[in-house]
Short mmCIF file of C-alpha atoms and ligand atoms in Angstrom, two decimals:
data_model
loop_
_atom_site.label_atom_id
_atom_site.label_comp_id
_atom_site.label_asym_id
_atom_site.label_seq_id
_atom_site.Cartn_x
_atom_site.Cartn_y
_atom_site.Cartn_z
CA UNK C 1 -8.61 15.43 -19.96
CA UNK C 2 -9.74 13.66 -23.11
CA UNK C 3 -13.41 14.60 -23.60
CA UNK C 4 -14.22 11.83 -26.11
CA UNK C 5 -16.33 9.04 -24.60
CA UNK C 6 -14.82 5.64 -25.10
CA UNK C 7 -17.94 3.75 -26.09
CA UNK C 8 -16.66 2.10 -29.24
CA UNK C 9 -16.66 -1.71 -29.09
CA UNK C 10 -13.33 -3.16 -27.98
CA UNK C 11 -11.12 -5.01 -30.44
CA UNK C 12 -11.68 -8.75 -30.78
CA UNK C 13 -8.66 -11.08 -30.68
CA UNK C 14 -8.80 -12.34 -34.27
CA UNK C 15 -6.68 -15.38 -33.45
CA UNK C 16 -9.63 -16.66 -31.37
CA UNK C 17 -12.68 -15.97 -33.54
CA UNK C 18 -15.00 -18.05 -31.31
CA UNK C 19 -14.37 -15.79 -28.29
CA UNK C 20 -16.20 -12.48 -28.38
CA UNK C 21 -14.77 -9.68 -26.24
CA UNK C 22 -17.60 -7.60 -24.81
CA UNK C 23 -17.68 -3.83 -25.40
CA UNK C 24 -16.84 -1.85 -22.27
CA UNK C 25 -18.74 1.42 -22.04
CA UNK C 26 -18.90 1.88 -18.29
CA UNK C 27 -16.45 0.59 -15.70
CA UNK C 28 -17.41 0.07 -12.05
CA UNK C 29 -14.64 0.47 -9.46
CA UNK C 30 -15.40 -1.11 -6.09
CA UNK C 31 -13.41 0.22 -3.13
CA UNK C 32 -12.39 3.85 -3.63
CA UNK C 33 -9.25 3.91 -1.50
CA UNK C 34 -5.58 4.35 -2.34
CA UNK C 35 -5.94 1.99 -5.32
CA UNK C 36 -9.54 2.58 -6.44
CA UNK C 37 -9.55 6.39 -6.56
CA UNK C 38 -6.48 6.78 -8.87
CA UNK C 39 -7.92 4.03 -11.08
CA UNK C 40 -11.24 5.83 -11.33
CA UNK C 41 -9.41 9.03 -12.32
CA UNK C 42 -7.29 7.16 -14.88
CA UNK C 43 -10.41 5.86 -16.67
CA UNK C 44 -12.10 9.27 -16.58
CA UNK C 45 -8.98 10.92 -18.06
CA UNK C 46 -9.21 8.55 -21.02
CA UNK C 47 -12.86 9.39 -21.55
CA UNK C 48 -14.31 6.14 -20.21
CA UNK C 49 -17.44 6.39 -18.10
CA UNK C 50 -16.67 5.17 -14.62
CA UNK C 51 -18.89 4.51 -11.63
CA UNK C 52 -17.26 4.23 -8.20
CA UNK C 53 -18.69 2.14 -5.34
CA UNK C 54 -17.77 2.13 -1.67
CA UNK C 55 -19.46 1.04 1.55
CA UNK C 56 -18.04 4.16 3.21
CA UNK C 57 -20.51 6.89 2.13
CA UNK C 58 -17.93 9.62 2.77
CA UNK C 59 -15.89 8.56 -0.30
CA UNK C 60 -18.57 8.71 -3.03
CA UNK C 61 -19.85 11.93 -1.43
CA UNK C 62 -16.37 13.54 -1.60
CA UNK C 63 -15.92 12.48 -5.23
CA UNK C 64 -19.32 13.86 -6.20
CA UNK C 65 -18.36 17.12 -4.46
CA UNK C 66 -15.10 17.19 -6.49
CA UNK C 67 -12.92 16.74 -3.39
CA UNK C 68 -10.01 14.39 -2.79
CA UNK C 69 -9.66 12.57 0.53
CA UNK C 70 -6.15 11.23 -0.22
CA UNK C 71 -3.32 13.64 0.40
CA UNK C 72 -1.18 12.92 -2.68
CA UNK C 73 -4.22 13.19 -5.01
CA UNK C 74 -5.03 16.87 -5.48
CA UNK C 75 -8.60 18.17 -5.19
CA UNK C 76 -8.25 19.53 -8.73
CA UNK C 77 -7.82 16.04 -10.18
CA UNK C 78 -11.11 14.92 -8.66
CA UNK C 79 -12.91 18.18 -9.53
CA UNK C 80 -11.67 17.97 -13.14
CA UNK C 81 -12.84 14.35 -13.40
CA UNK C 82 -16.27 15.30 -12.09
CA UNK C 83 -16.53 18.21 -14.52
CA UNK C 84 -15.66 15.88 -17.41
CA UNK C 85 -19.02 14.17 -16.90
CA UNK C 86 -17.43 10.70 -17.05
CA UNK C 87 -17.47 10.08 -13.30
CA UNK C 88 -20.21 9.04 -10.93
CA UNK C 89 -19.99 7.44 -7.47
CA UNK C 90 -22.45 5.68 -5.20
CA UNK C 91 -23.05 3.35 -2.27
CA UNK C 92 -25.90 1.64 -4.17
CA UNK C 93 -24.61 -1.73 -5.34
CA UNK C 94 -27.70 -2.39 -7.49
CA UNK C 95 -26.08 0.06 -9.92
CA UNK C 96 -23.53 -2.65 -10.74
CA UNK C 97 -26.16 -3.59 -13.34
CA UNK C 98 -25.32 -0.37 -15.25
CA UNK C 99 -21.68 -1.35 -15.73
CA UNK C 100 -19.98 -3.58 -18.32
CA UNK C 101 -16.95 -4.30 -16.15
CA UNK C 102 -16.24 -4.18 -12.42
CA UNK C 103 -12.85 -3.91 -10.78
CA UNK C 104 -12.53 -4.93 -7.13
CA UNK C 105 -10.02 -2.84 -5.12
CA UNK C 106 -11.04 -3.77 -1.58
CA UNK C 107 -8.65 -4.43 1.33
CA UNK C 108 -6.92 -7.76 1.94
CA UNK C 109 -5.50 -7.55 5.48
CA UNK C 110 -4.20 -10.30 7.76
CA UNK C 111 -6.19 -11.43 10.76
CA UNK C 112 -4.77 -11.57 14.28
CA UNK C 113 -3.12 -14.97 13.51
CA UNK C 114 -1.29 -13.48 10.47
CA UNK C 115 -3.70 -15.37 8.21
CA UNK C 116 -5.37 -13.89 5.09
CA UNK C 117 -8.65 -12.13 5.70
CA UNK C 118 -10.55 -12.42 2.43
CA UNK C 119 -13.82 -11.21 3.95
CA UNK C 120 -13.72 -7.88 2.09
CA UNK C 121 -13.42 -9.72 -1.23
CA UNK C 122 -16.10 -12.29 -0.44
CA UNK C 123 -18.49 -9.66 0.99
CA UNK C 124 -18.05 -7.59 -2.16
CA UNK C 125 -18.60 -10.57 -4.43
CA UNK C 126 -21.75 -11.48 -2.52
CA UNK C 127 -22.97 -7.88 -2.75
CA UNK C 128 -22.42 -7.58 -6.51
CA UNK C 129 -23.44 -11.10 -7.61
CA UNK C 130 -27.20 -10.36 -7.90
CA UNK C 131 -26.45 -7.54 -10.35
CA UNK C 132 -23.80 -9.20 -12.52
CA UNK C 133 -25.16 -9.84 -16.01
CA UNK C 134 -24.13 -11.77 -19.09
CA UNK C 135 -21.11 -10.15 -20.75
CA UNK C 136 -19.76 -8.61 -17.54
CA UNK C 137 -16.00 -8.46 -17.03
CA UNK C 138 -15.07 -9.06 -13.38
CA UNK C 139 -11.54 -8.10 -12.40
CA UNK C 140 -9.98 -8.63 -9.00
CA UNK C 141 -7.14 -6.20 -8.15
CA UNK C 142 -6.80 -6.78 -4.41
CA UNK C 143 -3.47 -8.40 -3.57
CA UNK C 144 -4.00 -12.03 -2.63
CA UNK C 145 -2.60 -15.59 -2.84
CA UNK C 146 -2.57 -17.59 -6.07
CA UNK C 147 -5.86 -19.37 -6.56
CA UNK C 148 -8.15 -16.72 -5.05
CA UNK C 149 -9.78 -15.74 -8.34
CA UNK C 150 -10.48 -19.33 -9.23
CA UNK C 151 -11.62 -20.31 -5.73
CA UNK C 152 -13.67 -17.24 -4.79
CA UNK C 153 -14.77 -15.42 -7.94
CA UNK C 154 -15.49 -18.30 -10.33
CA UNK C 155 -17.88 -20.33 -8.11
CA UNK C 156 -19.96 -17.25 -7.26
CA UNK C 157 -20.38 -16.41 -10.93
CA UNK C 158 -21.17 -20.03 -11.80
CA UNK C 159 -23.81 -20.02 -9.07
CA UNK C 160 -25.46 -17.22 -11.03
CA UNK C 161 -25.51 -19.47 -14.09
CA UNK C 162 -22.66 -17.59 -15.78
CA UNK C 163 -19.89 -19.45 -17.63
CA UNK C 164 -16.33 -18.05 -17.45
CA UNK C 165 -15.05 -17.20 -20.91
CA UNK C 166 -18.53 -17.44 -22.42
CA UNK C 167 -21.03 -15.33 -20.50
CA UNK C 168 -18.76 -13.77 -17.89
CA UNK C 169 -15.11 -12.74 -18.23
CA UNK C 170 -13.04 -13.21 -15.08
CA UNK C 171 -9.59 -11.69 -14.71
CA UNK C 172 -7.01 -10.85 -12.08
CA UNK C 173 -4.81 -7.79 -12.45
CA UNK C 174 -2.55 -6.73 -9.59
CA UNK C 175 -2.25 -3.10 -8.64
CA UNK C 176 1.17 -1.45 -8.68
CA UNK C 177 1.46 1.88 -6.97
CA UNK C 178 4.23 3.96 -5.49
CA UNK C 179 2.31 6.57 -3.49
CA UNK C 180 4.04 9.93 -3.41
CA UNK C 181 6.34 9.14 -6.37
CA UNK C 182 5.62 11.86 -8.95
CA UNK C 183 7.27 9.86 -11.80
CA UNK C 184 4.44 7.34 -11.93
CA UNK C 185 0.68 7.67 -12.31
CA UNK C 186 -1.79 4.80 -12.50
CA UNK C 187 -1.72 5.04 -16.32
CA UNK C 188 2.02 4.77 -16.98
CA UNK C 189 2.78 1.76 -14.80
CA UNK C 190 2.62 -1.46 -16.90
CA UNK C 191 -0.44 -3.51 -15.97
CA UNK C 192 -0.15 -7.29 -15.65
CA UNK C 193 -3.37 -9.15 -16.51
CA UNK C 194 -4.31 -12.83 -16.30
CA UNK C 195 -7.62 -14.43 -17.31
CA UNK C 196 -9.48 -17.62 -16.37
CA UNK C 197 -9.73 -18.51 -20.10
CA UNK C 198 -8.24 -17.01 -23.29
CA UNK C 199 -11.49 -15.08 -23.83
CA UNK C 200 -11.34 -13.76 -20.28
CA UNK C 201 -7.75 -12.63 -20.90
CA UNK C 202 -8.76 -10.87 -24.12
CA UNK C 203 -11.54 -9.09 -22.21
CA UNK C 204 -9.08 -8.12 -19.45
CA UNK C 205 -6.57 -6.75 -21.97
CA UNK C 206 -9.37 -4.75 -23.59
CA UNK C 207 -10.56 -3.43 -20.19
CA UNK C 208 -7.12 -2.23 -19.15
CA UNK C 209 -5.88 -1.03 -22.55
CA UNK C 210 -8.32 1.87 -22.35
CA UNK C 211 -6.66 3.33 -19.25
CA UNK C 212 -3.10 1.95 -19.23
CA UNK C 213 -0.30 2.64 -21.68
CA UNK C 214 1.16 -0.86 -21.38
CA UNK C 215 -0.75 -4.04 -20.62
CA UNK C 216 1.20 -7.25 -19.95
CA UNK C 217 -0.92 -10.35 -20.54
CA UNK C 218 0.06 -13.52 -18.67
CA UNK C 219 -1.20 -17.06 -19.10
CA UNK C 220 -3.45 -17.35 -16.02
CA UNK C 221 -4.94 -15.55 -13.04
CA UNK C 222 -2.63 -17.55 -10.76
CA UNK C 223 0.45 -16.23 -12.61
CA UNK C 224 -0.84 -12.66 -12.21
CA UNK C 225 -1.61 -13.25 -8.51
CA UNK C 226 1.86 -14.72 -7.91
CA UNK C 227 3.54 -11.90 -9.86
CA UNK C 228 2.29 -9.33 -7.37
CA UNK C 229 3.46 -11.46 -4.44
CA UNK C 230 6.92 -11.91 -6.00
CA UNK C 231 7.27 -8.14 -6.35
CA UNK C 232 6.37 -7.49 -2.73
CA UNK C 233 8.25 -10.48 -1.30
CA UNK C 234 11.34 -9.30 -3.19
CA UNK C 235 11.10 -5.99 -1.34
CA UNK C 236 10.30 -7.52 2.06
CA UNK C 237 13.23 -9.96 1.87
CA UNK C 238 15.73 -7.36 0.67
CA UNK C 239 14.64 -4.87 3.32
CA UNK C 240 15.01 -7.67 5.89
CA UNK C 241 18.54 -8.33 4.61
CA UNK C 242 19.59 -4.70 4.81
CA UNK C 243 18.01 -4.34 8.27
CA UNK C 244 20.08 -7.30 9.45
CA UNK C 245 23.20 -5.76 7.93
CA UNK C 246 22.41 -2.48 9.67
CA UNK C 247 22.50 -4.19 13.06
CA UNK C 248 25.84 -5.82 12.19
CA UNK C 249 27.27 -2.54 10.84
CA UNK C 250 26.13 -0.60 13.93
CA UNK C 251 27.89 -3.15 16.16
CA UNK C 252 31.06 -2.67 14.08
CA UNK C 253 30.62 1.12 14.09
CA UNK C 254 30.34 1.13 10.29
CA UNK C 255 27.89 3.54 8.64
CA UNK C 256 25.49 1.25 6.74
CA UNK C 257 24.12 4.18 4.73
CA UNK C 258 27.57 5.02 3.41
CA UNK C 259 28.05 1.33 2.56
CA UNK C 260 24.78 1.23 0.61
CA UNK C 261 25.66 4.41 -1.28
CA UNK C 262 29.07 3.01 -2.17
CA UNK C 263 27.60 -0.34 -3.30
CA UNK C 264 25.05 1.54 -5.41
CA UNK C 265 27.84 2.81 -7.66
CA UNK C 266 28.10 -0.74 -9.05
CA UNK C 267 26.51 -0.34 -12.48
CA UNK C 268 25.08 -3.89 -12.59
CA UNK C 269 23.84 -6.61 -10.25
CA UNK C 270 23.01 -4.43 -7.25
CA UNK C 271 19.75 -2.72 -6.32
CA UNK C 272 19.82 -0.61 -3.18
CA UNK C 273 17.34 -1.18 -0.35
CA UNK C 274 17.36 0.91 2.79
CA UNK C 275 17.02 0.02 6.47
CA UNK C 276 14.42 1.58 8.73
CA UNK C 277 12.48 1.24 11.99
CA UNK C 278 10.32 -1.59 10.57
CA UNK C 279 8.01 -2.24 7.65
CA UNK C 280 4.89 -0.18 7.03
CA UNK C 281 2.09 0.30 4.55
CA UNK C 282 -0.68 -1.91 3.33
CA UNK C 283 1.52 -4.17 1.19
CA UNK C 284 5.01 -5.18 2.23
CA UNK C 285 4.33 -6.21 5.87
CA UNK C 286 1.21 -8.15 4.85
CA UNK C 287 1.28 -9.62 1.36
CA UNK C 288 4.18 -12.08 1.83
CA UNK C 289 2.14 -13.88 4.49
CA UNK C 290 -0.63 -14.54 1.98
CA UNK C 291 1.83 -16.81 0.17
CA UNK C 292 3.15 -18.34 3.39
CA UNK C 293 -0.38 -19.32 4.37
CA UNK C 294 -1.25 -20.78 0.97
CA UNK C 295 2.09 -22.61 0.67
CA UNK C 296 1.21 -24.62 3.80
CA UNK C 297 -1.68 -26.20 1.87
CA UNK C 298 1.00 -27.64 -0.45
CA UNK C 299 3.27 -28.74 2.41
CA UNK C 300 5.88 -26.12 1.47
CA UNK C 301 7.68 -23.74 3.85
CA UNK C 302 8.50 -20.14 2.90
CA UNK C 303 11.64 -19.73 4.99
CA UNK C 304 12.97 -16.53 3.36
CA UNK C 305 9.63 -14.80 3.89
CA UNK C 306 9.37 -15.84 7.50
CA UNK C 307 12.98 -14.95 8.31
CA UNK C 308 12.63 -11.51 6.68
CA UNK C 309 9.35 -11.01 8.56
CA UNK C 310 11.04 -11.91 11.84
CA UNK C 311 13.94 -9.48 11.22
CA UNK C 312 11.70 -6.66 10.01
CA UNK C 313 9.28 -7.09 12.91
CA UNK C 314 12.26 -6.92 15.30
CA UNK C 315 13.36 -3.47 14.11
CA UNK C 316 11.12 -1.35 16.38
CA UNK C 317 12.56 -3.22 19.38
CA UNK C 318 16.08 -2.53 18.07
CA UNK C 319 15.31 1.20 17.78
CA UNK C 320 13.92 1.24 21.32
CA UNK C 321 17.04 -0.52 22.62
CA UNK C 322 19.33 1.98 20.86
CA UNK C 323 17.29 4.83 22.33
CA UNK C 324 17.48 3.28 25.80
CA UNK C 325 21.27 2.96 25.56
CA UNK C 326 21.65 6.51 24.24
CA UNK C 327 19.52 7.91 27.08
CA UNK C 328 21.53 5.84 29.51
CA UNK C 329 24.73 7.51 28.21
CA UNK C 330 23.14 10.79 29.23
CA UNK C 331 22.27 9.46 32.68
CA UNK C 332 18.56 9.08 31.91
CA UNK C 333 16.09 6.20 31.97
CA UNK C 334 13.36 5.68 29.39
CA UNK C 335 10.87 5.64 32.27
CA UNK C 336 9.72 9.20 32.79
CA UNK C 337 11.56 10.49 29.68
CA UNK C 338 9.79 12.60 27.07
CA UNK C 339 10.14 11.00 23.67
CA UNK C 340 9.13 12.83 20.51
CA UNK C 341 8.75 10.69 17.40
CA UNK C 342 9.02 12.34 14.00
CA UNK C 343 6.84 10.85 11.27
CA UNK C 344 3.71 8.80 11.78
CA UNK C 345 3.09 8.00 8.10
CA UNK C 346 4.90 4.80 7.11
CA UNK C 347 6.88 6.51 4.31
CA UNK C 348 8.10 9.97 3.49
CA UNK C 349 5.80 12.66 2.13
CA UNK C 350 2.52 10.68 2.31
CA UNK C 351 -0.28 10.65 4.87
CA UNK C 352 -0.79 6.86 4.91
CA UNK C 353 -0.21 5.55 8.44
CA UNK C 354 -1.38 1.97 7.86
CA UNK C 355 0.90 -0.58 9.57
CA UNK C 356 3.31 2.26 10.38
CA UNK C 357 6.16 1.09 12.65
CA UNK C 358 5.78 4.40 14.51
CA UNK C 359 2.74 2.93 16.29
CA UNK C 360 4.89 0.03 17.42
CA UNK C 361 7.57 2.44 18.68
CA UNK C 362 5.01 4.52 20.56
CA UNK C 363 3.47 1.42 22.18
CA UNK C 364 6.87 0.13 23.26
CA UNK C 365 8.07 3.46 24.71
CA UNK C 366 4.79 3.87 26.61
CA UNK C 367 5.10 0.32 27.97
CA UNK C 368 8.51 1.35 29.34
CA UNK C 369 7.00 4.34 31.11
CA UNK C 370 7.97 7.13 28.66
CA UNK C 371 5.80 10.13 27.80
CA UNK C 372 5.34 9.92 24.06
CA UNK C 373 4.32 12.53 21.51
CA UNK C 374 4.64 12.66 17.72
CA UNK C 375 5.07 15.28 15.03
CA UNK C 376 3.89 14.68 11.47
CA UNK C 377 2.85 17.51 9.16
CA UNK C 378 0.91 14.99 7.03
CA UNK C 379 -1.00 13.42 9.92
CA UNK C 380 -2.31 16.27 12.09
CA UNK C 381 -4.54 13.91 14.06
CA UNK C 382 -4.60 10.12 14.37
CA UNK C 383 -7.83 8.83 12.87
CA UNK C 384 -9.35 5.37 13.30
CA UNK C 385 -7.01 2.46 12.56
CA UNK C 386 -7.70 -1.28 12.49
CA UNK C 387 -5.04 -2.16 15.07
CA UNK C 388 -4.04 0.96 16.99
CA UNK C 389 -7.31 2.28 18.35
CA UNK C 390 -5.49 3.31 21.55
CA UNK C 391 -3.87 6.23 19.67
CA UNK C 392 -7.03 7.56 18.02
CA UNK C 393 -7.52 11.29 18.51
CA UNK C 394 -3.90 12.12 19.43
CA UNK C 395 -2.73 15.27 17.65
CA UNK C 396 0.63 16.07 16.10
CA UNK C 397 2.83 18.21 18.35
CA UNK C 398 3.54 21.58 16.73
CA UNK C 399 6.96 22.08 15.14
CA UNK C 400 8.55 24.56 17.54
CA UNK C 401 11.80 24.99 19.47
CA UNK C 402 9.94 24.36 22.77
CA UNK C 403 8.50 21.06 21.48
CA UNK C 404 11.93 19.78 20.52
CA UNK C 405 13.94 21.09 23.46
CA UNK C 406 11.38 19.60 25.87
CA UNK C 407 12.11 16.09 24.54
CA UNK C 408 14.80 13.94 26.13
CA UNK C 409 15.06 12.06 22.83
CA UNK C 410 13.73 12.69 19.34
CA UNK C 411 13.33 9.54 17.22
CA UNK C 412 13.20 10.02 13.45
CA UNK C 413 10.90 7.27 12.24
CA UNK C 414 9.89 8.82 8.88
CA UNK C 415 11.88 11.58 7.21
CA UNK C 416 9.34 13.85 5.54
CA UNK C 417 10.80 16.56 3.28
CA UNK C 418 8.70 19.08 5.22
CA UNK C 419 10.64 18.42 8.43
CA UNK C 420 13.40 20.91 9.20
CA UNK C 421 16.29 18.68 10.23
CA UNK C 422 18.70 21.63 10.49
CA UNK C 423 16.49 23.12 13.21
CA UNK C 424 16.25 19.69 14.81
CA UNK C 425 20.06 19.50 14.99
CA UNK C 426 20.14 22.91 16.68
CA UNK C 427 17.29 22.35 19.11
CA UNK C 428 17.45 18.68 20.17
CA UNK C 429 19.72 17.18 22.82
CA UNK C 430 19.52 13.59 21.49
CA UNK C 431 18.35 12.36 18.07
CA UNK C 432 17.87 8.70 17.18
CA UNK C 433 18.03 8.62 13.39
CA UNK C 434 16.56 5.55 11.65
CA UNK C 435 16.53 7.19 8.18
CA UNK C 436 19.91 8.86 7.73
CA UNK C 437 18.06 12.18 7.78
CA UNK C 438 20.76 13.95 9.85
CA UNK C 439 23.65 13.16 7.46
CA UNK C 440 24.02 16.66 6.06
CA UNK C 441 23.09 18.76 9.08
CA UNK C 442 25.10 19.70 12.12
CA UNK C 443 24.26 21.16 15.47
CA UNK C 444 24.48 20.58 19.19
CA UNK C 445 22.39 17.41 19.16
CA UNK C 446 23.96 14.02 19.79
CA UNK C 447 22.91 11.86 16.84
CA UNK C 448 22.71 8.08 17.12
CA UNK C 449 21.94 5.88 14.10
CA UNK C 450 19.44 3.09 14.71
N1 NAD T 501 -2.21 1.18 -1.32
C1 NAD T 501 -1.34 0.65 -2.15
O1 NAD T 501 -0.30 1.27 -2.43
C2 NAD T 501 -1.57 -0.71 -2.81
C3 NAD T 501 -0.70 -1.09 -3.83
C4 NAD T 501 -0.90 -2.29 -4.47
C5 NAD T 501 -1.94 -3.12 -4.08
N2 NAD T 501 -2.78 -2.76 -3.08
C6 NAD T 501 -3.88 -3.67 -2.76
O2 NAD T 501 -5.09 -3.10 -3.25
C7 NAD T 501 -6.17 -3.44 -2.35
C8 NAD T 501 -6.83 -2.18 -1.88
O3 NAD T 501 -5.89 -1.42 -1.15
P1 NAD T 501 -6.09 0.12 -0.81
O4 NAD T 501 -4.76 0.58 -0.35
O5 NAD T 501 -6.75 0.83 -1.91
O6 NAD T 501 -7.11 0.00 0.42
P2 NAD T 501 -7.94 1.19 1.09
O7 NAD T 501 -8.24 0.74 2.48
O8 NAD T 501 -7.28 2.50 0.84
O9 NAD T 501 -9.28 1.22 0.26
C9 NAD T 501 -10.20 0.17 0.25
C10 NAD T 501 -11.58 0.76 0.10
O10 NAD T 501 -12.51 -0.33 0.00
C11 NAD T 501 -13.68 0.03 0.71
N3 NAD T 501 -14.41 -1.19 1.01
C12 NAD T 501 -14.18 -2.09 2.01
N4 NAD T 501 -15.08 -3.08 1.93
C13 NAD T 501 -15.86 -2.82 0.87
C14 NAD T 501 -16.96 -3.49 0.28
N5 NAD T 501 -17.41 -4.64 0.77
N6 NAD T 501 -17.53 -2.93 -0.80
C15 NAD T 501 -17.08 -1.75 -1.30
N7 NAD T 501 -16.05 -1.07 -0.79
C16 NAD T 501 -15.45 -1.61 0.29
C17 NAD T 501 -13.18 0.80 1.90
O11 NAD T 501 -14.19 1.62 2.46
C18 NAD T 501 -12.04 1.61 1.26
O12 NAD T 501 -12.50 2.85 0.78
C19 NAD T 501 -5.55 -4.28 -1.25
O13 NAD T 501 -5.66 -5.63 -1.58
C20 NAD T 501 -4.08 -3.87 -1.29
O14 NAD T 501 -3.25 -4.90 -0.79
C21 NAD T 501 -2.62 -1.55 -2.44
#
């Protein structure tokens, strides 16, 4: 932890002497979730005063108590930040007035018609507007379609009599995170920044240079907004492609995982993507549809995005069908069978269950009359979710021989390192493996790839 407060005025871009970059002594972070909390810690580590805001009182209270509420962020990191004296957190939005810059990290989900729900952004902007003052830097980090900063942030600031690039500095800077990947922290991932004007961009570069090792300025907010969507669409489309190839390879009795490993030996021109039971997480299943929606305004279709979405959304059904056929081979029906699903979090070794395809699998198996349970060491109990309220309160089955042997089929949806697949191979009668987790283990279980 660097104990020196960063209250020196930021550098001014000398190539633009008419544009004054405001000094940033205290940064406000709004929305203290998976994005906001690491960002708050990154500023504190660099000795910048940081004030966190959330409408959920539990989050500021945990931070003030030096406790983390996100599994992959250790308690010590939060406790250390609190002890540094650089961190404060509140639910009182009038304290926006104390800050020199605010960074919005609030959710951007889709509504039930797969259309962008910007209400968290607009509610936040409406809540902070009365307290924004001349010289404030306002940065949007929530993932969204190109044009959001200009259409939603700018008019609200102008309504307050503030002029972008002169009395208020408006930027967009997408978040990049790989939860659970120990190689990257918020600070060492390059940060793309776009501004509404050159002065806004200079202010954004100054804001992020204090916490990030590398800042990548781009020519506009729309470029920065589109950059984030390209990154996530690239993943969604490539995962869709490899999921389609998995179905083809399964039909041909070819091991798609071996194919991907072999192709990965090509030293150029190939990046591996891996199949699975469907897309999960806050980003990849959602963000591409922000662009699809906006593209319609321009009369343009996003066929790759929609096709990949269709294939990826079809994967849970594919896994259910493979399970049904495998049970059938053993003379059993899904109806009345006991199905244990391993992994509720959407990716390995994290506790984030947002948009997890496991929910979709559980819903489908239940609809077919199965008795469903799950085991996930990272999700001991299912908390509230936006779309799967029916599963709230269910607890993870204990990892024990009796749990596994009692199941007619065990479906590996997420392969956490903490799961003992060797024991699974010994104890289970039938394993449906969507993650290639059973490759190096052997036992009595029949293993079916799906
Ligand atoms: N999680 C990731 O890995 C990731 C990566 C890149 C980008 N993003 C994007 O970052 C944004 C935030 O995602 P997240 O994963 O941190 O979400 P999150 O749900 O973990 O956290 C959002 C926080 O905002 C709070 N909040 C909601 N409305 C608010 C309001 N009006 N005022 C103040 N706080 C409010 C919530 O209580 C919550 O604590 C989204 O747009 C997401 O797409 C997320």
